CSV table of C-alpha atoms in Angstrom, one decimal:
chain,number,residue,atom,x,y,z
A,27,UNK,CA,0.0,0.0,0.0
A,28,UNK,CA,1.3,3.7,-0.8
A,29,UNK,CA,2.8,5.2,2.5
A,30,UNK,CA,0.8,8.3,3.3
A,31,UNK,CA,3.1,8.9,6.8
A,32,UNK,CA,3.8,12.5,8.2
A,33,UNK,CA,3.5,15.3,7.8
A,34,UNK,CA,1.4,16.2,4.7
A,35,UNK,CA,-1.6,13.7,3.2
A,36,UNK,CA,-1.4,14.3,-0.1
A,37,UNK,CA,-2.7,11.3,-1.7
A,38,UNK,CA,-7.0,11.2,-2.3
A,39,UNK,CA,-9.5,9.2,-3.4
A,40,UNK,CA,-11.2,10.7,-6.4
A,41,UNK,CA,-14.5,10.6,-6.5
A,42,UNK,CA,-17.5,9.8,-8.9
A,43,UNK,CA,-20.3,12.6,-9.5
A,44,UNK,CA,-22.9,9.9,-11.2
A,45,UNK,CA,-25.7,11.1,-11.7
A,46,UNK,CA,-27.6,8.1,-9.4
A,47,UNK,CA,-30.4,9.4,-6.8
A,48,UNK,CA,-29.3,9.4,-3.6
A,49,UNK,CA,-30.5,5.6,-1.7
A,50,UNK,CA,-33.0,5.7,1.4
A,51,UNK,CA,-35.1,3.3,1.1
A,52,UNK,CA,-34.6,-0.4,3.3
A,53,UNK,CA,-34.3,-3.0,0.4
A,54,UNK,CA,-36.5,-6.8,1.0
A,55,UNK,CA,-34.9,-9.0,3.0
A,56,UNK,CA,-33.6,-11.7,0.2
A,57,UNK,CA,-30.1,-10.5,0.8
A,58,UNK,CA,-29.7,-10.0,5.0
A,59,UNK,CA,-27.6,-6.7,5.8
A,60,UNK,CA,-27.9,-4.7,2.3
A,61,UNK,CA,-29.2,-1.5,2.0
A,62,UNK,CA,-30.4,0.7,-0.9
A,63,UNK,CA,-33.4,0.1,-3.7
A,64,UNK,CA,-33.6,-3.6,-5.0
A,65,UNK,CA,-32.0,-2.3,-7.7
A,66,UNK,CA,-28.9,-0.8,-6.2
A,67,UNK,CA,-27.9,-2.7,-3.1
A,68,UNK,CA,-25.2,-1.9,-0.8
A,69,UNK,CA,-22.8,-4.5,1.2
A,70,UNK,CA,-23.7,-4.5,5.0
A,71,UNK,CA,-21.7,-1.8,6.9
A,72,UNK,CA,-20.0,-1.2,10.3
A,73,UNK,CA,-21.5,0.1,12.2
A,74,UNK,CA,-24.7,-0.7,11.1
A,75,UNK,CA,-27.0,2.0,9.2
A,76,UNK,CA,-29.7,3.4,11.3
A,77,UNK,CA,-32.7,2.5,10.3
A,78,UNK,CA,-30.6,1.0,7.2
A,79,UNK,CA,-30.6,4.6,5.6
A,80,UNK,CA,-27.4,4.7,3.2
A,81,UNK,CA,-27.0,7.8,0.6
A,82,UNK,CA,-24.9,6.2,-2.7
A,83,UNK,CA,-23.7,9.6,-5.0
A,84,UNK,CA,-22.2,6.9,-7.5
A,85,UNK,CA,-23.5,4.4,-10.4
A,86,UNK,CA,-25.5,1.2,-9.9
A,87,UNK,CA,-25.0,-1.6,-12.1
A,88,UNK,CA,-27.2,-5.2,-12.2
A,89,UNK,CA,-28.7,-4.7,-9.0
A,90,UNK,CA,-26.0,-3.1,-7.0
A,91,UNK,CA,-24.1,0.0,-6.3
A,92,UNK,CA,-20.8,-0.1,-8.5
A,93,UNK,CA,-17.9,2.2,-9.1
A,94,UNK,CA,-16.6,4.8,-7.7
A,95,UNK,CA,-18.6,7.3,-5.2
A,96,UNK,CA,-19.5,8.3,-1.8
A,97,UNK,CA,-21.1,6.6,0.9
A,98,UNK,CA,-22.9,8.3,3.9
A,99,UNK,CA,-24.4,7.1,6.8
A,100,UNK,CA,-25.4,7.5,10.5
A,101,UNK,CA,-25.2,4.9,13.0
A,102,UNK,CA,-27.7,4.1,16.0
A,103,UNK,CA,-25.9,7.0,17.8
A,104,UNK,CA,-26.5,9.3,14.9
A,105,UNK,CA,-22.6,10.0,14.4
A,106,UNK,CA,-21.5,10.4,10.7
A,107,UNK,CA,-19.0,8.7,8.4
A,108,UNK,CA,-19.1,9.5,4.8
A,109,UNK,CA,-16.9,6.9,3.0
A,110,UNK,CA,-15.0,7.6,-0.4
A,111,UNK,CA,-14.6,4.4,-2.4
A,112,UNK,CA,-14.8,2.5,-5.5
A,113,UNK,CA,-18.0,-0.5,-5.1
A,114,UNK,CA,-17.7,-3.8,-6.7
A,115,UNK,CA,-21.6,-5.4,-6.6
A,116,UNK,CA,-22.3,-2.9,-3.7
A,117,UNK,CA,-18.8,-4.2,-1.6
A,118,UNK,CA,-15.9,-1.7,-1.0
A,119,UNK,CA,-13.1,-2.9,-3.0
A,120,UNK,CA,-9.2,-1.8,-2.6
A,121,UNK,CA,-8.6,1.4,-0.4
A,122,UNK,CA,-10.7,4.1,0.4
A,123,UNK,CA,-11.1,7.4,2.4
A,124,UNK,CA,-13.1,7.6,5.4
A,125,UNK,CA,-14.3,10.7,7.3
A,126,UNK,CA,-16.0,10.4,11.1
A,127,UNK,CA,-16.6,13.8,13.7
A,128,UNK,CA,-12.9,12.0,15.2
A,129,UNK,CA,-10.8,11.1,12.2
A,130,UNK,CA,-10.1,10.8,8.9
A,131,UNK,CA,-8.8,7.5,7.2
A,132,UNK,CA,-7.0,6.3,4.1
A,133,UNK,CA,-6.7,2.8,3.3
A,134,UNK,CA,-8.0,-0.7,3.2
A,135,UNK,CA,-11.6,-1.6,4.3
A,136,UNK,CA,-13.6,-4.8,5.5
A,137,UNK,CA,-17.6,-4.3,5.7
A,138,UNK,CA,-16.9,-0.1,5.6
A,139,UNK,CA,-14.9,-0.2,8.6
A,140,UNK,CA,-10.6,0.6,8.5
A,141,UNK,CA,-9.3,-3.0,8.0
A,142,UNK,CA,-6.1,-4.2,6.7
A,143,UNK,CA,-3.5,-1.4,6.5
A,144,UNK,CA,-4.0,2.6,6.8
A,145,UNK,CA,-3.1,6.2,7.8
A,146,UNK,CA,-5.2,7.8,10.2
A,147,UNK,CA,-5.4,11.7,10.9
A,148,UNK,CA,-7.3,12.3,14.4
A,149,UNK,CA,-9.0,15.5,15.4
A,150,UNK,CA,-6.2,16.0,18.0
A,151,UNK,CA,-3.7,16.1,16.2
A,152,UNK,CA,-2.5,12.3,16.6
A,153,UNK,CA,-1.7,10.4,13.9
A,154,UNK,CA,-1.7,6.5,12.8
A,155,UNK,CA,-0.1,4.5,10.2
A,156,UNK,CA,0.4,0.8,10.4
A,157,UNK,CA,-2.3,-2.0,10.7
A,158,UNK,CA,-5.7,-2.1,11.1
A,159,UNK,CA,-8.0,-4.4,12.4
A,160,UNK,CA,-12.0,-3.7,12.8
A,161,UNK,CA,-11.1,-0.2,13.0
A,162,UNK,CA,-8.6,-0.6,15.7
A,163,UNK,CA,-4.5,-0.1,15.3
A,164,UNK,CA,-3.6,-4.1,15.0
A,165,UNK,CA,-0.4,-5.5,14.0
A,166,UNK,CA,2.8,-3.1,13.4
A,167,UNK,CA,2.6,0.9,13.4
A,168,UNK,CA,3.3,3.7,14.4
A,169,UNK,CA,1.9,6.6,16.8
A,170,UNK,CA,2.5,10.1,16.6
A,171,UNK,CA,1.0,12.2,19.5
A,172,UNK,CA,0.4,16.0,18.7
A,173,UNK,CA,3.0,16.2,21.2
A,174,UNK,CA,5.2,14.5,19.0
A,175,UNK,CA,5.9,11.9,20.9
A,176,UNK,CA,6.2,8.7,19.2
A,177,UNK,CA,5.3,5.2,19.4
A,178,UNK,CA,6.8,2.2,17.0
A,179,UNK,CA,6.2,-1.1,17.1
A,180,UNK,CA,3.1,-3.8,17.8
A,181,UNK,CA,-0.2,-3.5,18.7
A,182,UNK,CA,-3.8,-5.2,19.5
A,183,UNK,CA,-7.6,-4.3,19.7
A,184,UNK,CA,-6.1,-0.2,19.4
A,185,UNK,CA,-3.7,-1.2,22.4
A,186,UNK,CA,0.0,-0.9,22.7
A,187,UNK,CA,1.2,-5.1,23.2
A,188,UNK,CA,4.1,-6.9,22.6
A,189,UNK,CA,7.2,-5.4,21.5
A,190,UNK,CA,7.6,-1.3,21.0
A,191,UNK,CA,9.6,1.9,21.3
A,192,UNK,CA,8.3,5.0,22.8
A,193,UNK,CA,10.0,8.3,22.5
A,194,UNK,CA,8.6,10.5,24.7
A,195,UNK,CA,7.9,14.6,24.2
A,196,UNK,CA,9.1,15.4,27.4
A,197,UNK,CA,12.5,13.7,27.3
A,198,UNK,CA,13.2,9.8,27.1
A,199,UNK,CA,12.7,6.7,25.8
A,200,UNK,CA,11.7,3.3,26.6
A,201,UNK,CA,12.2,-0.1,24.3
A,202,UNK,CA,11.2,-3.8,25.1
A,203,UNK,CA,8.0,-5.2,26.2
A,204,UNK,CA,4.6,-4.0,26.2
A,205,UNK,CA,0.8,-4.7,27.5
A,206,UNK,CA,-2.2,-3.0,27.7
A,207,UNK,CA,-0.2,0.4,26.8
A,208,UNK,CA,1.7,-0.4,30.0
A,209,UNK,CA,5.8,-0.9,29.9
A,210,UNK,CA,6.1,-4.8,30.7
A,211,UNK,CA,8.8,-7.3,30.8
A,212,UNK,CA,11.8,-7.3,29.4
A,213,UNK,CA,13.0,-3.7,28.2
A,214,UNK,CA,15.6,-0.7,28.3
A,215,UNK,CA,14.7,3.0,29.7
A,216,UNK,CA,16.4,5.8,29.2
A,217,UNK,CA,15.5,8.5,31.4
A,218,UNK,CA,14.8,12.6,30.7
A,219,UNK,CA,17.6,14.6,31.3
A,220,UNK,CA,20.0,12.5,32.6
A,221,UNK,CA,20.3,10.2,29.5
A,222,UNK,CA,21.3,7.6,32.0
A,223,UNK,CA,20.2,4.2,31.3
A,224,UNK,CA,18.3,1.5,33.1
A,225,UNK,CA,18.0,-2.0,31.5
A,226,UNK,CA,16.0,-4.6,33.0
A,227,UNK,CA,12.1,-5.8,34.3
A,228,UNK,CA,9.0,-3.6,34.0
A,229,UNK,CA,5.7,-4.2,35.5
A,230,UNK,CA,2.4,-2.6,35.0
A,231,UNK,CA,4.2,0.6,33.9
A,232,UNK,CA,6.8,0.7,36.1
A,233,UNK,CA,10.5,-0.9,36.9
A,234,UNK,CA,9.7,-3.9,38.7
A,235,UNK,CA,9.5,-3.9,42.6
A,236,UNK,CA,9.1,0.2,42.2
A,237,UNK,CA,6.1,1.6,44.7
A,238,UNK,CA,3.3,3.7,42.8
A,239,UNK,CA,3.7,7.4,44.4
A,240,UNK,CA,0.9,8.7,46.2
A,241,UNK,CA,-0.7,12.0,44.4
A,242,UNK,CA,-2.7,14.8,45.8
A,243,UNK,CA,-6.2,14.7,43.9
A,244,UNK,CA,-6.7,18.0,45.3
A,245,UNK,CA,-7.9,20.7,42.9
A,246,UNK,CA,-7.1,24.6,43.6
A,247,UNK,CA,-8.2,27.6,42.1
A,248,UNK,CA,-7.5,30.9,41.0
A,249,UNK,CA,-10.5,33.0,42.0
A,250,UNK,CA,-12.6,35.9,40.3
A,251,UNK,CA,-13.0,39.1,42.2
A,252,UNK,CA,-16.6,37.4,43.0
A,253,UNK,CA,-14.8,34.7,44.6
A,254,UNK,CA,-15.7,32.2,41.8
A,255,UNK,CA,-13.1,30.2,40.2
A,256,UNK,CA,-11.6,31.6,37.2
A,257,UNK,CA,-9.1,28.9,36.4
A,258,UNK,CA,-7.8,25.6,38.4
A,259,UNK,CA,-4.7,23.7,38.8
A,260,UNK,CA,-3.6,20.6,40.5
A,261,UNK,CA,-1.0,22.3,42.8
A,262,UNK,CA,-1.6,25.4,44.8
A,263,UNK,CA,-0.9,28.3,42.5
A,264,UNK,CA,1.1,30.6,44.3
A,265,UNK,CA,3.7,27.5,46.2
A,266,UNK,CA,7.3,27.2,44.7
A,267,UNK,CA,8.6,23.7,44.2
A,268,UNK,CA,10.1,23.6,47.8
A,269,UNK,CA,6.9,24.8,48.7
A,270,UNK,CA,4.9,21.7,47.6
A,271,UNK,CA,4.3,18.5,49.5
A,272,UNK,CA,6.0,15.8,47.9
A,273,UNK,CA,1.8,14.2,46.5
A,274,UNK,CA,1.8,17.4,45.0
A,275,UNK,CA,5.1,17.1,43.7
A,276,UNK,CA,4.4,13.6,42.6
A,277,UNK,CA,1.2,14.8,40.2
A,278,UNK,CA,3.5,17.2,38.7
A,279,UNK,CA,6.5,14.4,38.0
A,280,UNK,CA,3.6,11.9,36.9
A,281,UNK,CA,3.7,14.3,33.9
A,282,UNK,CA,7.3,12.6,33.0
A,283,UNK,CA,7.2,9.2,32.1
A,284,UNK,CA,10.6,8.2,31.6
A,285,UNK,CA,11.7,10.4,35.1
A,286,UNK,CA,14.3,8.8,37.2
A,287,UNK,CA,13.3,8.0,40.7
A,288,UNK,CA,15.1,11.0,42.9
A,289,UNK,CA,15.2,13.7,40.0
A,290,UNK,CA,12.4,16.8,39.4
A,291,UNK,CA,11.7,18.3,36.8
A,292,UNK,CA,12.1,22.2,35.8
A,293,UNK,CA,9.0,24.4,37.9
A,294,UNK,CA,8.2,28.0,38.3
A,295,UNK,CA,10.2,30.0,41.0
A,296,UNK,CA,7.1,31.5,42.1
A,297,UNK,CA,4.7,28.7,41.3
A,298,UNK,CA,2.3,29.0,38.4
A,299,UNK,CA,0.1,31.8,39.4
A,300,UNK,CA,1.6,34.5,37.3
A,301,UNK,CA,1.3,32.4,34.1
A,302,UNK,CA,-2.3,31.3,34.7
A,303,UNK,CA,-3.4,35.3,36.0
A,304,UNK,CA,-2.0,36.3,32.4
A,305,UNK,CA,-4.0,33.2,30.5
A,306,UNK,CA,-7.4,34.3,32.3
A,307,UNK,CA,-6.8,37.9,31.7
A,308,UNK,CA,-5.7,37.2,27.8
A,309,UNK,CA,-8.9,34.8,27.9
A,310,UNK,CA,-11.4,37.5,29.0
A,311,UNK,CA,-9.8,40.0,26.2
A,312,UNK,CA,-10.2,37.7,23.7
A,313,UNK,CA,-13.2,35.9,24.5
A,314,UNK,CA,-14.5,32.3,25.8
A,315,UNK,CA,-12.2,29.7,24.0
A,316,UNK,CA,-12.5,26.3,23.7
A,317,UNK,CA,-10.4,23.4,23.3
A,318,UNK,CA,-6.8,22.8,24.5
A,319,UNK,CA,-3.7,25.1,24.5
A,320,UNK,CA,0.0,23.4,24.9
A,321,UNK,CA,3.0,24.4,25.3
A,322,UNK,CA,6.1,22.9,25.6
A,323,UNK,CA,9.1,25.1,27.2
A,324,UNK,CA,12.6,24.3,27.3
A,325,UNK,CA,14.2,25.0,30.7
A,326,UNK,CA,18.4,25.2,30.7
A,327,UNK,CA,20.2,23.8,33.5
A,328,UNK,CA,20.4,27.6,34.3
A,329,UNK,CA,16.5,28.1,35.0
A,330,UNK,CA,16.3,30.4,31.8
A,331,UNK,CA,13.4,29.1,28.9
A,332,UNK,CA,15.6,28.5,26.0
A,333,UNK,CA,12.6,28.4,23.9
A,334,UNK,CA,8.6,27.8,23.3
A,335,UNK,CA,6.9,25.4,21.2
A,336,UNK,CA,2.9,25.5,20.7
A,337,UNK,CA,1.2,22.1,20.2
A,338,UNK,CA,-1.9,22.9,20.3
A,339,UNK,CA,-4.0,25.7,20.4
A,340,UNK,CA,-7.9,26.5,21.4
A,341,UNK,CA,-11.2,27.3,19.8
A,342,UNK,CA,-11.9,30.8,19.2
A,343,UNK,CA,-14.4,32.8,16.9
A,344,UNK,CA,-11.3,35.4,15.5
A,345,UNK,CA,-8.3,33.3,14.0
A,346,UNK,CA,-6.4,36.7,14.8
A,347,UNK,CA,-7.4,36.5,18.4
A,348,UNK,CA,-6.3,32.7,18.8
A,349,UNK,CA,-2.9,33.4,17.6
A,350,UNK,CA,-2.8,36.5,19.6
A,351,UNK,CA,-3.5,34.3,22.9
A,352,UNK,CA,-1.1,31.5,22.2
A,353,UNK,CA,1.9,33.9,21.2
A,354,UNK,CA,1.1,36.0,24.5
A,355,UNK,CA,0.6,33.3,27.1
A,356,UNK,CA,4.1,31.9,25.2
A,357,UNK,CA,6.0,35.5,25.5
A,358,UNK,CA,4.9,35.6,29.0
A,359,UNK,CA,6.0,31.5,30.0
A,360,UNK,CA,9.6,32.7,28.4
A,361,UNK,CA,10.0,35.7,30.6
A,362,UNK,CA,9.0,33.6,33.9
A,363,UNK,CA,12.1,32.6,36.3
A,364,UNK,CA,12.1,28.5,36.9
A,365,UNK,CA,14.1,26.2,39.1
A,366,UNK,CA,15.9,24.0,36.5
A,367,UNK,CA,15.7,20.2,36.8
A,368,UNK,CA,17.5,18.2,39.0
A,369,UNK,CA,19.5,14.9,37.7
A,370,UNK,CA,21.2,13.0,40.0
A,371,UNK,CA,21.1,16.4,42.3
A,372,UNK,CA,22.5,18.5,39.2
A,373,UNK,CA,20.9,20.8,37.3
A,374,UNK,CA,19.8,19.5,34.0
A,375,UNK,CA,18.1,20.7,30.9
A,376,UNK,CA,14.6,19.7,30.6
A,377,UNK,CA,11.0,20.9,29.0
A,378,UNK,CA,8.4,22.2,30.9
A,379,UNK,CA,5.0,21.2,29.1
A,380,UNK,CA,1.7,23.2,30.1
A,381,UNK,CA,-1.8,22.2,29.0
A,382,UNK,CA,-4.3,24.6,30.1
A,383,UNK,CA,-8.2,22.8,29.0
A,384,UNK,CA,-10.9,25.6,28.7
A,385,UNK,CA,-14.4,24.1,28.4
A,386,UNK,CA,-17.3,26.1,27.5
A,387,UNK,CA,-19.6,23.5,27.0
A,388,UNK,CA,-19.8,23.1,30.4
A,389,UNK,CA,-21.6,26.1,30.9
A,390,UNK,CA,-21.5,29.6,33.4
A,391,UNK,CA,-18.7,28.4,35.9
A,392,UNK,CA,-17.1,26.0,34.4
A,393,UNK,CA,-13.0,27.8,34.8
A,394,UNK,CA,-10.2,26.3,32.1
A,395,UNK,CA,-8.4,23.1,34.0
A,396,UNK,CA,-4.8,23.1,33.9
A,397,UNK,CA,-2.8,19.8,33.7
């Protein structure tokens, strides 16, 4: 199959413009699953039709849809998926494009559902290419976060399992054994900042005989003038790292997967209140958003911000205003003061990734999370 990988999908399925009517109508029930007229059936479908309503845009040919054309559909649950493809006696044949609310797909097909081998673009930002199975990332692949971290190597039922490498955004890797997404067995870690190496067992995630670190659940806010919450965090906004208990500084390292045990990561000299005063404030000039904004900071061993990526940026009505709010609340994380990272109790150069979540589907009083 033609590669499609990252960055730019250039590669489509063209599509046919026939000038067949558009297929509502349930067909009789002398061929169990097919949709369309009697005389323009289409394969069954997954997920099934609701109430077996299928729109063909293509040709029909002795009794069934044929050619190329798009499919469209709703399931029980009345999401979309409009399906580009060429039909051989109403079956998709060969590869195809596929477009659902969460993704888009290129590639091979069983029944209308991503089967065999394919490329998938997510509405994140994440992106898939490898095999498929029932719709689910089965076989060999590879995973690209909108983080950019990176995943290559096996998988089954959409779940990293057997043997993978993992490079991660925030500084390290890890190679070897794999289940349920989890680092397990045999495998090799190499750990951010440090670069120093650990090689042996992993279970459920961990090194083997390592404790899980107990984590504050606590949520804190930054208040309006009315006393209602404008913004929350999982730490206390205004604590410095030596300020924090060590739960609360365990949420925050949870945030580095390859971390050694006995290192921290780069943090705010002041704590995080004077980034997340100036991410309200830009929020309120520029109106609600919605959607995620990251940002991903490189911290010297010195405690100065080398330099800012964005990842991902939020919903707003003005483009001008979005890239207004990301560029400010950037500019203002580069001019903040941070404790640097400590490996093997020497600074180090690490990132400092932000992801502030701001929700207004949630309604009045619903403040943007940060993670």
């Amino acid at each position: 199959m033609k590669r499609h990988f990252l960055p730019l999908l250039i590669a489509v399925v063209s599509v046919s413009h026939a000038t067949a009517a558009p297929v509502n109508p349930p067909v009789r029930a002398d061929l169990p699953g097919y949709t369309g007229f009697d005389d323009c059936r289409i394969a069954p479908l997954e997920p099934a039709p609701r109430n077996e309503v299928v729109e063909w845009n293509g040709a029909c040919e002795g009794g069934f849809a044929v050619g190329k054309g798009e499919l469209d559909w709703k399931d029980e649950k009345k999401n979309r998926y409009r399906l580009k493809a060429k039909l051989v006696r109403g079956e998709v044949q060969g590869e195809g494009e596929l477009k659902t609310a969460d993704y888009t797909y290129i590639g091979t097909f069983l029944r209308g559902m991503p089967h065999g081998t394919g490329f998938f673009t997510y509405k994140s930002g994440n992106m898939y290419e490898g095999g498929v199975a029932h719709g689910e990332q089965d076989g060999k692949g590879i995973f690209v976060w909108m983080s950019r971290s990176e995943y290559v190597g096996e998988w089954k039922d959409g779940k990293r399992q057997g043997w993978g490498e993992m490079k991660y955004a925030e500084g390290g890797s890890y190679s070897g054994q794999w289940h349920l997404n989890k680092w397990h067995g045999k495998g090799e870690l190499v750990h951010a900042g440090s670069g120093r190496k650990f090689e042996g067992r992993f279970e459920d995630g961990r090194i083997a005989g390592s404790a899980q670190p107990a984590i504050d659940d606590e949520k804190y806010a930054l208040l309006h003038k009315d006393r209602t919450p404008s913004l929350t965090s999982s730490v206390p906004l205004d604590a410095s790292w030596e300020q924090l208990t060590e739960t609360q500084k365990n949420g925050v390292r949870e945030t580095y997967a390859a971390l050694e045990q006995g290192d921290d990561p780069p943090y705010p000299v002041k704590g995080r209140r004077q980034v997340f005063e100036a991410v309200v404030k830009l929020n309120r000039m520029a109106g609600a958003a919605e959607g995620n904004l990251t940002i991903y900071v490189l911290v010297g061993a010195d405690g100065k911000a080398k330099h800012a990526t964005i990842f991902e940026k939020p919903v707003l009505r003005d483009a001008e205003d979005v890239e207004k709010l990301v560029k400010n609340v950037a500019g203002v994380m580069m001019l903040d003061t941070y404790k640097p990272a400590m490996c093997q109790g020497k600074p180090c150069e690490m990132v400092y990734p932000i992801n502030y979540v701001f929700d207004i589907a949630g309604g009045p009083g619903v403040p943007p999370m940060f993670r």
